[in-house]
Backbone as a ProteinNet text record, in pm:
[ID]
protein_1_A
[PRIMARY]
MSSLVIDLVLCGLAYVVLIYFVATLTRNSLKRRDSNGDEGDGGVENLTPPKIDLPPGVIWPSDVPQGARPEPVDF
[TERTIARY]
83.9	0	88	37.8	116.9	98.8	188.8	183.1	60.4	10.3	-109.6	-230.5	-245	-358.6	-349.4	-230.1	-210.7	-244.1	-200.2	-230.3	-381.4	-449.2	-593.5	-667.4	-626.4	-689.6	-667	-545.6	-516.3	-592.8	-603.8	-680.8	-829	-882.1	-1021.2	-1046.3	-954.5	-966.7	-960.4	-867.8	-857.8	-985	-1043.4	-1167.3	-1281	-1293.7	-1401	-1384.5	-1263.1	-1238.6	-1268.9	-1228.5	-1253.3	-1403.1	-1477.3	-1621.9	-1689.4	-1642.3	-1699	-1681.8	-1561.2	-1537.8	-1618.2	-1626.2	-1703.6	-1851.3	-1903.8	-2044.9	-2074.8	-1988.1	-2015.1	-2003.7	-1908.5	-1895.6	-2012.4	-2057.8	-2170	-2298.9	-2319.9	-2441	-2448.3	-2336.5	-2336.2	-2367.5	-2312.8	-2338.8	-2482.2	-2539.7	-2679.1	-2773.6	-2742.6	-2827	-2824.9	-2709.4	-2698.7	-2773.3	-2765.8	-2830.5	-2982.4	-3035.9	-3180.5	-3242.4	-3169.5	-3225.2	-3223.1	-3165	-3151.9	-3287.3	-3375.6	-3507.2	-3511.2	-3398.5	-3396.1	-3408.8	-3484.4	-3492.2	-3464.8	-3374.1	-3345.4	-3262.4	-3288.4	-3209.2	-3286	-3328.4	-3395.1	-3542.8	-3603.2	-3745.1	-3780.6	-3684.6	-3710.7	-3712.3	-3824.8	-3835.5	-3853.9	-3762.8	-3770.5	-3800.1	-3925.6	-3966.8	-3969.5	-3929.1	-3928.1	-3804.1	-3820.1	-3703.5	-3608.1	-3482.4	-3387.1	-3408	-3376.3	-3385.5	-3256	-3266.6	-3149.7	-3133.2	-3013.4	-2983	-2954.2	-3045.3	-3030.4	-2956.2	-2887.9	-2819.6	-2920.7	-2874.1	-2965.7	-3030.2	-3159.5	-3232.2	-3290.1	-3262.3	-3315.2	-3419.6	-3539.1	-3645.2	-3701.9	-3763.5	-3830	-3957.5	-3998.5	-4123.9	-4245	-4242.4	-4356.9	-4361.2	-4252	-4247	-4279.6	-4314.5	-4346	-4477.7	-4481	-4606.1	-4714.3	-4835.9	-4946.8	-4984.8	-5007.1	-5047.7	-4930.3	-4810.3	-4694.2	-4660.7	-4638.7	-4603.6	-4453.4	-4392.4	-4247.5	-4215.9	-4102.7	-4060.8	-4016.6	-4051.8	-4006.9	-3855.9	-3796.9	-3652.5	-3624.4	-3541	-3502.9	-3369.8	-3365.3	-3241	-3169.2
-118.1	0	123.8	223.1	345.7	424.8	516.3	596.4	687.8	725.7	810.2	735.6	610	531.9	513.4	486.3	469.3	598.5	712.6	842.1	868.9	838.1	860.9	772.2	648.5	558	607.2	647.7	698.1	827.2	915.8	1039.7	1008.9	914.8	874.7	814.5	731.2	671.1	777.9	871.8	979.8	1064.7	1086.9	1163.8	1093.1	964.2	887.5	889.6	871.1	872	1009.9	1114.6	1250.9	1279.8	1243.1	1265.7	1186.3	1065.3	983.9	1053.5	1101.9	1168.2	1297	1374.6	1498.9	1468.5	1366.5	1331.6	1282.9	1202.6	1152.5	1264.4	1353.3	1464.1	1561.1	1587	1678.1	1618.1	1490.8	1426.1	1432.5	1414	1419.5	1559.5	1661.6	1798.2	1839.4	1789.9	1822.4	1756.3	1634.9	1568.5	1643.1	1688.9	1762.3	1894.4	1962.3	2092.1	2077.4	1975.8	1959.2	1913.3	1837.3	1787.1	1891.8	2007	2110.4	2166.1	2192.1	2244.6	2395.9	2461.5	2606.9	2663.8	2769.4	2838	2985.1	3039	3181.1	3213.2	3329.6	3378.8	3367.9	3248.6	3226.4	3259.3	3270.7	3297.2	3444.2	3531.6	3674.9	3726.4	3784.5	3838.3	3989.3	4061	4206	4245	4276.4	4306.5	4455.9	4538.8	4682.1	4718	4805	4843.3	4929.4	4927.9	5008.6	5157.4	5237.4	5382.7	5431.4	5485	5529	5678.6	5719.6	5860.7	5923.5	6008.5	6072.4	6204.6	6246.3	6375.9	6491.1	6608.2	6722.5	6757.2	6784	6822.6	6705.7	6583.2	6465.7	6402.7	6377.4	6314.3	6197.5	6106	5993	6041.7	5979.3	6020.9	6006.7	5912.4	5895.7	6005.8	6079.6	6185.9	6323.9	6331.7	6460.8	6511.3	6634.8	6688.9	6693.8	6658.4	6658.2	6802.5	6829.7	6962.6	7056	7013.8	7099.6	7095.5	7211.8	7219.4	7237.9	7170.9	7187.5	7328.2	7379.3	7511.2	7504.4	7604.6	7603.2	7622.7	7558.4	7565.4	7648.3	7748.7	7831.4	7781	7767.4	7723.8	7839.4
0	0	0	-66.7	-72.4	56.2	76.9	200.1	200.9	82.9	76.4	131.8	97.4	144.4	296.5	345	489	562	508.4	569.9	570.9	461.7	456.2	556.2	570.1	666.2	808.8	839.6	974	1003.7	907	926.7	946.8	870.7	887	1024.1	1070.5	1202	1312.6	1299.1	1397.4	1396.9	1279.8	1269	1341.7	1321.2	1385.2	1537	1585.9	1730.2	1788.2	1718.7	1765.9	1772.1	1669.7	1667.8	1779	1805.8	1913.3	2048.5	2076.1	2204.3	2217.4	2112.1	2117.4	2140	2073.7	2088.2	2229.6	2286.5	2421.4	2524.7	2510.9	2606.5	2594.7	2473.4	2452.6	2507.6	2488.1	2535.8	2688.5	2756.7	2902.7	2953.3	2889.9	2935.9	2905.6	2796.5	2765.8	2865.4	2908.8	3007.4	3140.1	3182.1	3307.7	3300.8	3189.8	3176.7	3173.6	3106.3	3096.7	3227.8	3307.4	3431.9	3542.8	3516.9	3618.1	3660.2	3564.9	3597	3608	3618.6	3623.7	3483.4	3473.5	3345.7	3369.6	3295.1	3306.9	3428.4	3485.1	3597.6	3728.7	3762.2	3889.1	3888	3772.4	3764.1	3768.4	3779.8	3784	3640.8	3601.2	3466.3	3474.1	3416.8	3412.2	3268.5	3239.9	3103.7	3074.2	3170.3	3145.5	3064	2965.3	2886.5	2968.1	2935.1	3011.4	2985.5	3084.6	3071	3007	2887	2812.5	2831.1	2866.7	2887	2750.9	2705.2	2574.4	2588.3	2483.1	2487.9	2496.7	2539.5	2552	2417.9	2420.1	2299.5	2222.8	2262.9	2195.3	2285.6	2230	2308.4	2229.6	2302	2237.5	2170.3	2059.9	1994.4	2085.9	2177.3	2267.5	2373.6	2393.6	2493.9	2436.4	2308.6	2247	2304.7	2351.1	2406.6	2298.4	2336.5	2240.8	2207.7	2080.6	2037.5	2012.9	2038.6	2014.5	1865.9	1810.4	1668.6	1657.5	1563.6	1546.5	1495	1536.2	1492.1	1346.5	1267.2	1126.4	1117.7	1022.3	1003.7	879.4	892.2	777.5	721.9	592.2	525.8	463.8
[MASK]
+++++++++++++++++++++++++++++++++++++++++++++++++++++++++++++++++++++++++++

């Protein structure tokens, strides 16, 4: 047999062994994670959006006073 065939067989064997070890390690960690029963950060859900500090003169569209007309801009 040529050295190319031997190299390909050895690489294939190393690939199979590597995939086997990765699959067994991943399966064990997935079992531990699923059996935990915890979801999220302890059951505390904070659904309020964060308060973002905007620069001066910038406001959110929802904070615009009702009935206020924008000032005309001269070019």
